[in-house]
């Protein structure tokens, strides 16, 4: 099983894409899009991270196991966020003190 | 029992005498030697934690606070908890039995990263040193749970040193888990498919997943406590708008799965013991294997059941309550499968099996009371009472410790090549069982009657239960101490065990006792399942010939 | 350890391929736990940003967006140089490996120097949480309570601080790799240290990719 060697061109293109996305993120921050600001910002960050993971970290050409490790850890993180935020966001719904 | 035990010969060269001198031990990369290093240090911490328990139980003999002052009592139960949870229960089965047996069971020469394995032990010792230093200086009084804002702002005890100790120890756990995961994925012998793995491996693999995903969260929780205490970074400080309950979320996100780190490997041991001492394959192998993974996964989704009265949202509490009941299911599946394994098997009552049988009953009681605690309405009344203390001691001591002792007595002849005196080992097992129940069953009662935990004095009507409990603890203490004597005795005077004293099926029983450093002269080829007692056929091919003693 | 015919192959592995796959899986499992480690702080961030939106905007406005963006570019650049360094090792180009490691080292150090200037500016403005903390809000931020401001800056220092700590470790590890790289120890069959370190470095970059917008770009309109 040989390891995939990416080309300099691929790496450079990804680098440029990351720089462009960074510029966009800064630019959009100055626009007033209301609640959409956060969505755009996070989407761009996730896109940048995905590019780094797939190409710089070679996951696009990695084994299924590695891909599973990556996806599972993201999922685990989201579980921790979801359950904890469910506490903070639903406190006070009952209208009873301390609940 | 075994056929070749009568004329067993002690091997001339093995991992214990392969190289000499203290440095050859302190710088070893051999997983078996590292397991022994852990055996010694973990046992020492166990004794220390037990000493703390003794102080607590002596104080509780009388309703008044007379033996210790209130602050000292807080320190005693805190150190008992810290030492037992972090430095005994978490490493005991994976780092001792897992380290020794896992590579041999899968037909490997060592773990994937031997140097990191050694580093794990050094991190354990470093973490332990910080904690011992804190103890020597007077200890910590926050409870092993370190809740903010007491731990960050108001406690005058050695929180930082203990926190650093626990933090460093966490990385010992993480690296062990990392090592196990990579080893099980990449170093199985040819023919050792996932469903031919012994269930002990499945259990340790599931445990390792928990170690990797959970431990870093408590690490950051403790780091933030430390930063708040020392530097003033106040994210849990109510005075600045911080939420102490956030600490509890971060803490319990790990500390609940942590109890599965403690119990999953123990369950793995029980699977091995049930198979060997019923001379029968574990009933429902795949169910048990998948249950280990299910417990690991579901175990991450229940942490809020420690926080029902903390101010957590009721809706979230309901979700956590339901999920907690779900996590009981795979554990129950395992208990049923072990019981069915014994049915129509050829059961022998050797010492390891005595411990396994004890586990079966005691873990069931512990687990059922866990389901009781998961019920919101009930938990409100018994939260922070001895009912909870009894519950977790049933699963941790009646469960994990009994399984560990069973495993230790099972693999001891493999690790050291000698058998221990059977009479004393059985006496010990009985003492542990009787002593344990006498110690902790009264605690269910007194907790239900309303005695709070972590209290230094209590109303007179609770005294009878506390006296029974302390009496039980004395018996339990003797039961725990006895093995140190006869196991050490066996090292020099015990009968030579031979490669397979129990007549068990498994790769570890094809090697000499004690095994050579490399475990196998050449990697074996596996051609059958893990518990092929029924067929009686040789399922491991070593060097193209029958399995034989090197 | 390894024999003469297989330099760098550890005794318990059967082949370079098994060793490489183990090293790669090992590093990824380590990164999984790093994700959870930083994740805890991101969780705290989420909780408090939803509770104190104005304080977070006020704090974010105080941070220097130019320096933050510059550092982001520097770090992405260092990921490029690191990826090229791993590629050089895959192709057995000894001197290129050293060159790219040094470039990565320089870029990483630039990041840390900028961070130092940012931190000392906070010190000068009494923005280190604790006894001497005092946030001087201007305009619409004049009335922001000090407590939540301390929480913002506590998270700022905790998150960027642990990130910087990981960068420092990375820089030290690069220094440690320079000599074996120069000696040609990182061959196409066996360059697990470079590959593994590359993964670690990219991960640290990814953490910053999230830290930058979450800390520097709140409510900038």
CSV table of C-alpha atoms in Angstrom, one decimal, chain B residues 39-57 75-85 87-88 124-125 127-137 139 480-481 484:
chain,number,residue,atom,x,y,z
B,39,UNK,CA,1.2,-3.6,40.0
B,40,UNK,CA,3.6,-2.4,42.7
B,41,UNK,CA,2.7,1.3,42.6
B,42,UNK,CA,-1.1,0.8,42.2
B,43,UNK,CA,-1.1,-1.5,45.1
B,44,UNK,CA,0.7,1.0,47.2
B,45,UNK,CA,-1.8,3.7,46.4
B,46,UNK,CA,-4.6,1.2,47.2
B,47,UNK,CA,-3.2,0.7,50.6
B,48,UNK,CA,-2.9,4.4,51.2
B,49,UNK,CA,-6.5,5.0,50.0
B,50,UNK,CA,-7.6,2.1,52.3
B,51,UNK,CA,-5.9,3.8,55.2
B,52,UNK,CA,-7.9,6.9,54.6
B,53,UNK,CA,-11.1,4.8,54.5
B,54,UNK,CA,-10.1,3.3,57.8
B,55,UNK,CA,-9.9,6.8,59.3
B,56,UNK,CA,-13.3,7.7,58.0
B,57,UNK,CA,-14.9,4.5,59.2
B,75,UNK,CA,-9.5,15.8,54.1
B,76,UNK,CA,-9.7,12.1,55.0
B,77,UNK,CA,-12.7,11.3,52.8
B,78,UNK,CA,-11.3,13.6,50.0
B,79,UNK,CA,-8.0,11.8,49.9
B,80,UNK,CA,-9.7,8.4,50.1
B,81,UNK,CA,-11.7,9.4,47.0
B,82,UNK,CA,-8.9,11.0,45.0
B,83,UNK,CA,-6.5,8.1,45.7
B,84,UNK,CA,-9.0,5.4,45.0
B,85,UNK,CA,-10.6,6.9,41.9
B,87,UNK,CA,-4.7,6.3,41.3
B,88,UNK,CA,-6.3,2.9,41.9
B,124,UNK,CA,1.3,8.0,36.7
B,125,UNK,CA,4.1,8.2,39.2
B,127,UNK,CA,0.9,12.6,39.2
B,128,UNK,CA,0.9,10.4,42.2
B,129,UNK,CA,3.9,12.3,43.6
B,130,UNK,CA,2.1,15.6,43.4
B,131,UNK,CA,-0.9,14.1,45.1
B,132,UNK,CA,1.3,12.5,47.8
B,133,UNK,CA,3.0,15.9,48.4
B,134,UNK,CA,-0.4,17.5,48.8
B,135,UNK,CA,-1.3,14.8,51.3
B,136,UNK,CA,1.8,15.2,53.2
B,137,UNK,CA,1.2,18.9,53.5
B,139,UNK,CA,-4.4,17.2,52.0
B,480,UNK,CA,-7.6,-7.3,51.1
B,481,UNK,CA,-4.4,-7.6,53.1
B,484,UNK,CA,-0.3,-9.4,49.8
